[in-house]
Short mmCIF file of C-alpha atoms in Angstrom, two decimals:
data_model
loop_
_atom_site.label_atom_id
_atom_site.label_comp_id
_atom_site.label_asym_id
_atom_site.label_seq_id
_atom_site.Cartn_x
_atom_site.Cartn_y
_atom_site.Cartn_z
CA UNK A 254 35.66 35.81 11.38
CA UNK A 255 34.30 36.23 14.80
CA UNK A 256 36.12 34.55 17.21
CA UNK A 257 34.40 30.94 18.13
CA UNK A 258 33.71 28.40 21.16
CA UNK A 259 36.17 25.49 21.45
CA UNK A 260 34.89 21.82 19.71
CA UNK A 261 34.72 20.56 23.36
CA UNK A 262 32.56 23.06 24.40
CA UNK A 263 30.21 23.11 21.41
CA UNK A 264 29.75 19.60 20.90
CA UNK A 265 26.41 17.74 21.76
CA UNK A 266 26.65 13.59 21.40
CA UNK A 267 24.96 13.18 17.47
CA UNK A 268 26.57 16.33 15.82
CA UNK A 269 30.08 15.37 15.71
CA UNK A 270 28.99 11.72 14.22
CA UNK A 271 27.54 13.33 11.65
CA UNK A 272 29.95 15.34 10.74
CA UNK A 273 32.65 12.85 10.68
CA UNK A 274 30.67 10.86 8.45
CA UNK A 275 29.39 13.23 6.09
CA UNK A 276 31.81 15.76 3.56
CA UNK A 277 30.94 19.55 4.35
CA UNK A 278 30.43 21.27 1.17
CA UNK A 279 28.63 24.16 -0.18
CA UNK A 280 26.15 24.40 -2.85
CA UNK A 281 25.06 27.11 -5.52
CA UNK A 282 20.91 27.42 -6.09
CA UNK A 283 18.75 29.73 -7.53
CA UNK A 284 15.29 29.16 -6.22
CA UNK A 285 14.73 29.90 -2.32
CA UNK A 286 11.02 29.23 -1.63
CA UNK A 287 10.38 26.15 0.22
CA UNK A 288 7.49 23.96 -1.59
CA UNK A 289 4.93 21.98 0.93
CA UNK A 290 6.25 18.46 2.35
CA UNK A 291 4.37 15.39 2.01
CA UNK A 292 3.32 14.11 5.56
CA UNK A 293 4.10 10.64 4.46
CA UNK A 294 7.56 11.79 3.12
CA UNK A 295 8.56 14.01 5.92
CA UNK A 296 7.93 11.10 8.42
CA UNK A 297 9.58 8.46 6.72
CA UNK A 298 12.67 10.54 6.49
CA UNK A 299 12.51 11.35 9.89
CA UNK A 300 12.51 7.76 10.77
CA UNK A 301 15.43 6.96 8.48
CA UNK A 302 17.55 9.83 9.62
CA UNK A 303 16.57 8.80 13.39
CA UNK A 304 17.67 5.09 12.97
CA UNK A 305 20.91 5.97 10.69
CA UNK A 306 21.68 9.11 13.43
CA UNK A 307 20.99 7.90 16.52
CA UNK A 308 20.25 9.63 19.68
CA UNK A 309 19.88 12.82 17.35
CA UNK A 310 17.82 16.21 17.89
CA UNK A 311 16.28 16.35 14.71
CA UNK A 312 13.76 19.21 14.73
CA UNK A 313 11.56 20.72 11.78
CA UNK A 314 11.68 18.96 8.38
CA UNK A 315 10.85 20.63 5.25
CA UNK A 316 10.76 19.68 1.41
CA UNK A 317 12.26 22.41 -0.57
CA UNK A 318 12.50 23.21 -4.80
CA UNK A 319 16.35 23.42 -4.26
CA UNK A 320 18.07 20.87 -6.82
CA UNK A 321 15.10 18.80 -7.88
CA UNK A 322 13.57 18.68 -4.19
CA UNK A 323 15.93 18.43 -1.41
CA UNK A 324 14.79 17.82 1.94
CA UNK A 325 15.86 20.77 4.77
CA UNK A 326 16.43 19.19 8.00
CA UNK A 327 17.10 21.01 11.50
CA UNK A 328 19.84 18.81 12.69
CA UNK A 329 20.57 19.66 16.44
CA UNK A 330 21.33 23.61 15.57
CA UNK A 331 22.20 23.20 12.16
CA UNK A 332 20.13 22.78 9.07
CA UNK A 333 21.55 20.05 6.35
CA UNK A 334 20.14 18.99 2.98
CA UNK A 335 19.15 15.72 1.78
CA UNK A 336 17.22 13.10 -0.46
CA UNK A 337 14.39 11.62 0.76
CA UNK A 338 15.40 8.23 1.04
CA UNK A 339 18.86 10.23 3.17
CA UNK A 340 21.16 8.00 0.62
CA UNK A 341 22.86 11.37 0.87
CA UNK A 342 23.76 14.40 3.10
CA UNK A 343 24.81 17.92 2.13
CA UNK A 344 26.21 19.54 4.75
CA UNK A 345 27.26 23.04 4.89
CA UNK A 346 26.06 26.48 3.16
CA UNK A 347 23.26 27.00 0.80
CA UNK A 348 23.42 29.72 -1.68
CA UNK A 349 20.83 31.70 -3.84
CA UNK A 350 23.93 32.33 -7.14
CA UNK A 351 21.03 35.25 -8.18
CA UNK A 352 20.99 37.00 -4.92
CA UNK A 353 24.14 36.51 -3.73
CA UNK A 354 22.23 34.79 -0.53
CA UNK A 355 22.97 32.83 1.70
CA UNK A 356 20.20 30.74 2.32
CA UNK A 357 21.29 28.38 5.15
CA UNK A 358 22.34 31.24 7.40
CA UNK A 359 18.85 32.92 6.24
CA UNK A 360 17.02 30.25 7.11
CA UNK A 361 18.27 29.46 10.60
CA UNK A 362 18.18 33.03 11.57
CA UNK A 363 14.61 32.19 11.31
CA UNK A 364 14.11 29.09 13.40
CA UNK A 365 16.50 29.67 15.97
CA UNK A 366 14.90 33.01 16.55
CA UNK A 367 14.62 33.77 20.37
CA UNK A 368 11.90 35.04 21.98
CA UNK A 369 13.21 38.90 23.66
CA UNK A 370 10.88 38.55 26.92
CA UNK A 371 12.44 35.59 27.61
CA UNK A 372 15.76 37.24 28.21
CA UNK A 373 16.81 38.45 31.72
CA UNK A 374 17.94 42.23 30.27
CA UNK A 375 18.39 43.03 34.24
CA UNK A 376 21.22 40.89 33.84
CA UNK A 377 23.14 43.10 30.86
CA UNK A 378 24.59 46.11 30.55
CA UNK A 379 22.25 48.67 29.37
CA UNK A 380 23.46 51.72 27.12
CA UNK A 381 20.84 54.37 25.67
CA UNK A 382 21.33 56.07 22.99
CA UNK A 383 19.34 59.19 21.86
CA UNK A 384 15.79 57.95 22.51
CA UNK A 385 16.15 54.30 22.32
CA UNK A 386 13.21 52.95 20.99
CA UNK A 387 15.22 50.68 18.88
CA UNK A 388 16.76 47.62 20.09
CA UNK A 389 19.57 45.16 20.36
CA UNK A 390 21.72 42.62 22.26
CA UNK A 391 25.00 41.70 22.01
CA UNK A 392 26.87 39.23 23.82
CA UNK A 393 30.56 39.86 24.08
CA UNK A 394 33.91 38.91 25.48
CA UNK A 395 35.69 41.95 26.72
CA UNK A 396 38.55 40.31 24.88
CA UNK A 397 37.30 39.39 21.69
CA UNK A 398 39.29 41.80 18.89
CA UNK A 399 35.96 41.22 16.99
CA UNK A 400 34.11 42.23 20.06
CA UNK A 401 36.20 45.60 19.22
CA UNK A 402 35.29 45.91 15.97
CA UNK A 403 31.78 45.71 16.58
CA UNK A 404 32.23 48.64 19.11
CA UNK A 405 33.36 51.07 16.98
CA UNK A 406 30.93 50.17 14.77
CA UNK A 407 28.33 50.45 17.00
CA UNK A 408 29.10 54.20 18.24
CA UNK A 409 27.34 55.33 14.62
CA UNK A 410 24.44 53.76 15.81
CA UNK A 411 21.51 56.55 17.27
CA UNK A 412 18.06 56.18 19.21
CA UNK A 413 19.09 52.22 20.31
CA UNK A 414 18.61 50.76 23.34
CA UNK A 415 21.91 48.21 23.90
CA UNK A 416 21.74 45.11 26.27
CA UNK A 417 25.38 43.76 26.62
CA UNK A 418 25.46 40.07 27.74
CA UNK A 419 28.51 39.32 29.26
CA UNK A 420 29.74 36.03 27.54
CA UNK A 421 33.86 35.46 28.10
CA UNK A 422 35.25 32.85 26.56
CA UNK A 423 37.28 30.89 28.56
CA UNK A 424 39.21 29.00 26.20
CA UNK A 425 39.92 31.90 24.22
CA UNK A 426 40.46 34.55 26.67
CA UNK A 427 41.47 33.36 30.02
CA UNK A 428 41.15 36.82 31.28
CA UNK A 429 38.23 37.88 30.30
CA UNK A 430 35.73 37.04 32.73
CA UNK A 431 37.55 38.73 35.44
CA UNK A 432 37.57 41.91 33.66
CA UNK A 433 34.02 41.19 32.86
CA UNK A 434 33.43 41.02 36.78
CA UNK A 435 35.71 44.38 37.31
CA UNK A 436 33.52 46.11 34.78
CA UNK A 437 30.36 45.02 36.00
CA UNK A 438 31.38 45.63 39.70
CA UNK A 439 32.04 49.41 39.04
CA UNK A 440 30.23 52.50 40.14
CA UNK A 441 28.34 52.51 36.39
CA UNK A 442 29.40 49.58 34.23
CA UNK A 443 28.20 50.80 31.05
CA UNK A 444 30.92 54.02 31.13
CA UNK A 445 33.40 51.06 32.24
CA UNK A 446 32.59 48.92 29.71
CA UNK A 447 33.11 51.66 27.30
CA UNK A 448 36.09 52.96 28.96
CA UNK A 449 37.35 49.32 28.70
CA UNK A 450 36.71 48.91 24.68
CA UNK A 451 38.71 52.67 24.55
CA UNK A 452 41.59 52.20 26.54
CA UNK A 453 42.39 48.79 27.82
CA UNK A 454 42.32 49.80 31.02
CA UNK A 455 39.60 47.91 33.79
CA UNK A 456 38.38 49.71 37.00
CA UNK A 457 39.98 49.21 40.10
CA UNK A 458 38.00 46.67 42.07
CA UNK A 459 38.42 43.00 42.70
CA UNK A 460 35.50 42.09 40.33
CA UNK A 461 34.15 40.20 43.55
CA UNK A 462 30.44 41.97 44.02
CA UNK A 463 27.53 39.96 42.89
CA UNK A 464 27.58 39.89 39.69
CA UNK A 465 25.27 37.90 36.11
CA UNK A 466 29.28 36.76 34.74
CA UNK A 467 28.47 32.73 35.31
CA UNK A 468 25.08 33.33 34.44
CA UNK A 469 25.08 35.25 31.17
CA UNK A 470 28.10 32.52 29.87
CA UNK A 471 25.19 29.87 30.90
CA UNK A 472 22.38 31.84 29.01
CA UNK A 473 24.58 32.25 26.26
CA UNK A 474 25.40 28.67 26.19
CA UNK A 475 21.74 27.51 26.42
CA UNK A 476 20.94 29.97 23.70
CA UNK A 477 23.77 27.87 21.45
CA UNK A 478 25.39 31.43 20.92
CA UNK A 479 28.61 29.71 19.82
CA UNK A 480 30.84 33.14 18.59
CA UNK A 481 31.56 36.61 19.81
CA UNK A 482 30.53 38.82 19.21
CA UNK A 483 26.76 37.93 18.34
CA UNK A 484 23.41 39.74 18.20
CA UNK A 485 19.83 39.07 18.72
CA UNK A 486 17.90 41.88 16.69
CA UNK A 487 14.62 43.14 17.72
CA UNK A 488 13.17 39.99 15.70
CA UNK A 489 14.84 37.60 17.63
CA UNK A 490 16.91 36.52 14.75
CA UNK A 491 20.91 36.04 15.74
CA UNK A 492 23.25 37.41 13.92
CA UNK A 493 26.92 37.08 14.49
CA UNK A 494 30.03 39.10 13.87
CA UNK A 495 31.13 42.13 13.46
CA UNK A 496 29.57 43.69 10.72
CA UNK A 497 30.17 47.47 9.46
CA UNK A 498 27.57 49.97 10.11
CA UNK A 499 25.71 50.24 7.13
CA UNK A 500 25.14 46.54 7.03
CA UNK A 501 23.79 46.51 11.19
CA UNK A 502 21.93 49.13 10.64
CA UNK A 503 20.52 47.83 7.19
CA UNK A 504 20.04 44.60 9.22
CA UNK A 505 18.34 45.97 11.95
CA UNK A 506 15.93 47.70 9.91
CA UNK A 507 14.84 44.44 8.46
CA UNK A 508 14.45 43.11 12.01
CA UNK A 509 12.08 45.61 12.98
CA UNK A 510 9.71 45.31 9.99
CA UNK A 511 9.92 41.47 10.91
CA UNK A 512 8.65 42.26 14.42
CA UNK A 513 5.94 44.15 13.25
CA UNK A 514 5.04 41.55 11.13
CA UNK A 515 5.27 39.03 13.58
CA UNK A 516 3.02 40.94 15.79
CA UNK A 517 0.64 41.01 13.72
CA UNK A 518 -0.03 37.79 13.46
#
């Protein structure tokens, strides 16, 4: 598992009541598509979920065909499952049994997608490789073990433009946004970043030249990134962990046809 934020630091004031009172759990279905919502329904479960969750951010609600018609409901950054009357609450993962899916993550990959001109790239580390006309970002703690897996992984990867947000994580690794601010302080960050992930060794500065440290932890905090290390694909979908090469690059191949799509439209 990648490693993750602390509860203090990823808690907003409805989730952890929710949590508390509902059972997580994880449920097997077969059929993904969504089926059209009711109006009528969709609002009166929003005002029952509203008066029984108070003070919650509940976004996009959606009547699905999964186990006789449960409703999907974007509950701060998490989706959960319900009736429509929200007697009950199914928190947790959502599988397709066929596909060997998981329809939750799926699913949120979609909403929470995030929009790439919107992110300040000046403030990454930027790597080419080969051409580059692909792309990705990563936000990583220099001290992640994760972060390390995805770097090896990563050096199979050709023609890919990479845009490293810093993102320490101070619970986790105390030390890791100073060596963030030695790295980016160096004569060309990138080489010391990669230097870094190879031998453990930081440049020889004082990390104390202005540098996007406090900023990219903010971005990636406003973003909800809530694990290292974690992507956003050329999509906009994020994807966390490290995952071996044949899945990223299987992933990122999905991304792009998504784009196009997207851009289409």
């Amino acid at each position: 598992m990648p490693s993750t934020l602390s509860l203090a630091r990823l808690a907003r004031p409805s989730l952890p009541l929710l949590l508390a009172a509902l059972t997580a759990g994880t449920a097997l279905a077969q059929s993904p598509a969504p089926a059209a919502a009711a109006s009528p329904d969709v609002a009166a479960l929003r005002k029952v979920l509203s008066e029984r969750f108070p003070g919650a951010e509940i976004g996009a609600i959606t009547r699905t065909n999964y186990l006789g018609g449960l409703y999907e409901v974007q509950f701060d950054d998490r989706l959960v499952y319900t009736d429509a009357k929200a007697n009950h609450v199914l928190v947790g993962a959502l599988w397709d049994s066929v596909a060997k899916t998981n329809l939750t993550e799926d699913r949120l990959r979609k909403l929470n997608r995030v929009a790439w001109d919107s992110l300040p790239l000046e403030l990454a580390i930027k790597k080419v490789k080969g051409k580059g006309e692909r792309k990705l970002v990563v936000f990583s703690d220099a001290d992640c073990p994760f972060c390390h897996k995805l770097e090896e992984e990563m050096k199979g990867l050709d023609n890919v433009t990479v845009y490293t947000f810093l993102f320490p994580i101070d619970q986790l690794h105390p030390q890791a946004a100073q060596k963030s601010r030695q790295i980016w302080c160096s004569e060309n960050p990138a080489k010391a970043w990669d230097a870094f992930f190879a031998t453990g060794k930081v440049p020889d500065n004082k990390g104390d030249c202005a540098n996007p440290v406090a900023a990219t932890q903010a971005l990636g905090q406003k973003l909800r990134i809530q694990a290292t290390p974690t992507m956003i694909l050329a999509d906009g979908s994020v994807l966390p962990g490290a995952l071996p090469l044949a899945r990223l690059e299987a992933e990122m191949k999905n991304a792009e046809a998504e784009a196009k799509k997207l851009a289409k439209k």
